[in-house]
Amino acid sequence: MDLRLRRLVRTPYSEQFTLYRDVDDEVETVGKIDLHYTDDGVYGTLLLWQAAVEGWDVEQIQEFVEALVEDLCEPSGMPEDYVIEFFAPDLDTYLYFTRTQDDEGD
């Protein structure tokens, strides 16, 4: 998968990234990852949309997780230990809720 990342949020101890790829010159979102950094390691939740991992077996998912965590954490010198929860939800049930100051004027 030709994966690209876009950081959405960064705090001193966590980050959230959108994962996407180019398909036929169009951007396709394939999921997101939330990472939390501690002295003991990295903890996170990885969501890859069901359609993006269709046909993948557990080994392929594990290899993807290992490569992704290494790419995100190694340059910053984070501990090598990690715990990542993986989910592959169907986008038919995906909902997004928000409340921002921009919403208050509507």
Short mmCIF file of C-alpha atoms in Angstrom, two decimals:
data_model
loop_
_atom_site.label_atom_id
_atom_site.label_comp_id
_atom_site.label_asym_id
_atom_site.label_seq_id
_atom_site.Cartn_x
_atom_site.Cartn_y
_atom_site.Cartn_z
CA MET A 1 0.00 0.00 0.00
CA ASP A 2 1.45 3.36 -1.01
CA LEU A 3 0.57 5.03 2.27
CA ARG A 4 0.66 8.72 3.12
CA LEU A 5 0.13 10.34 6.49
CA ARG A 6 -1.31 13.63 7.64
CA ARG A 7 -0.96 14.63 11.26
CA LEU A 8 -4.25 15.95 12.65
CA VAL A 9 -3.33 16.52 16.29
CA ARG A 10 -0.14 16.59 18.30
CA THR A 11 0.28 16.96 22.05
CA PRO A 12 3.45 16.45 24.12
CA TYR A 13 2.54 12.76 24.59
CA SER A 14 0.25 11.80 21.71
CA GLU A 15 -0.47 12.18 18.01
CA GLN A 16 -3.29 11.39 15.62
CA PHE A 17 -2.76 10.75 11.91
CA THR A 18 -5.07 10.25 8.95
CA LEU A 19 -3.87 7.48 6.64
CA TYR A 20 -4.52 7.80 2.94
CA ARG A 21 -3.29 6.67 -0.45
CA ASP A 22 -3.48 7.85 -4.04
CA VAL A 23 -5.82 5.82 -6.21
CA ASP A 24 -6.16 6.85 -9.85
CA ASP A 25 -4.84 10.35 -9.00
CA GLU A 26 -7.44 10.78 -6.26
CA VAL A 27 -6.85 10.76 -2.51
CA GLU A 28 -8.55 7.88 -0.71
CA THR A 29 -8.68 7.83 3.08
CA VAL A 30 -7.94 4.35 4.39
CA GLY A 31 -7.97 4.91 8.14
CA LYS A 32 -6.37 6.65 11.09
CA ILE A 33 -4.03 5.96 13.97
CA ASP A 34 -3.89 7.45 17.46
CA LEU A 35 -0.58 7.06 19.30
CA HIS A 36 0.19 7.73 22.96
CA TYR A 37 3.81 7.90 24.08
CA THR A 38 4.99 6.79 27.52
CA ASP A 39 8.40 6.04 29.02
CA ASP A 40 7.58 2.34 28.66
CA GLY A 41 6.49 2.37 25.04
CA VAL A 42 3.88 3.40 22.52
CA TYR A 43 0.18 2.61 22.88
CA GLY A 44 -2.32 3.17 20.12
CA THR A 45 -5.44 2.42 18.18
CA LEU A 46 -5.32 1.76 14.45
CA LEU A 47 -8.46 1.96 12.33
CA LEU A 48 -8.20 0.78 8.75
CA TRP A 49 -11.43 0.88 6.80
CA GLN A 50 -12.66 -2.59 6.00
CA ALA A 51 -12.43 -2.04 2.25
CA ALA A 52 -8.75 -1.06 2.54
CA VAL A 53 -7.73 -4.36 4.16
CA GLU A 54 -10.12 -6.67 2.38
CA GLY A 55 -8.33 -9.96 1.75
CA TRP A 56 -5.51 -9.27 4.22
CA ASP A 57 -4.66 -12.01 6.70
CA VAL A 58 -3.44 -11.48 10.27
CA GLU A 59 0.21 -11.70 9.22
CA GLN A 60 -0.21 -8.96 6.61
CA ILE A 61 -1.94 -6.72 9.14
CA GLN A 62 0.81 -7.33 11.70
CA GLU A 63 3.52 -6.50 9.14
CA PHE A 64 1.65 -3.31 8.25
CA VAL A 65 1.37 -2.32 11.93
CA GLU A 66 5.06 -2.99 12.56
CA ALA A 67 6.16 -0.94 9.55
CA LEU A 68 3.80 1.93 10.38
CA VAL A 69 4.83 2.16 14.04
CA GLU A 70 8.51 1.96 13.09
CA ASP A 71 8.11 4.75 10.51
CA LEU A 72 6.31 7.00 13.00
CA CYS A 73 8.33 6.32 16.16
CA GLU A 74 11.89 5.48 15.14
CA PRO A 75 12.89 8.98 13.93
CA SER A 76 11.84 10.52 17.25
CA GLY A 77 13.71 7.97 19.37
CA MET A 78 10.60 6.49 21.01
CA PRO A 79 10.90 3.14 22.80
CA GLU A 80 10.60 0.08 20.56
CA ASP A 81 7.89 -1.53 22.68
CA TYR A 82 4.33 -0.95 21.55
CA VAL A 83 0.76 -2.10 22.01
CA ILE A 84 -1.56 -1.34 19.10
CA GLU A 85 -5.25 -2.23 18.97
CA PHE A 86 -6.49 -2.84 15.43
CA PHE A 87 -10.03 -2.43 14.12
CA ALA A 88 -11.40 -2.63 10.58
CA PRO A 89 -14.82 -0.95 10.70
CA ASP A 90 -17.23 -0.77 7.81
CA LEU A 91 -17.70 2.82 6.65
CA ASP A 92 -21.46 2.28 6.45
CA THR A 93 -21.50 2.64 10.23
CA TYR A 94 -18.94 5.47 10.44
CA LEU A 95 -20.20 8.63 12.10
CA TYR A 96 -18.31 11.83 12.90
CA PHE A 97 -19.44 14.24 15.60
CA THR A 98 -17.92 17.63 16.32
CA ARG A 99 -18.52 20.82 18.21
CA THR A 100 -16.22 23.73 17.50
CA GLN A 101 -16.53 27.48 17.75
CA ASP A 102 -17.18 27.55 14.00
CA ASP A 103 -20.30 25.41 14.60
CA GLU A 104 -21.79 27.88 17.08
CA GLY A 105 -22.57 30.45 14.36
CA ASP A 106 -24.63 27.97 12.33
#
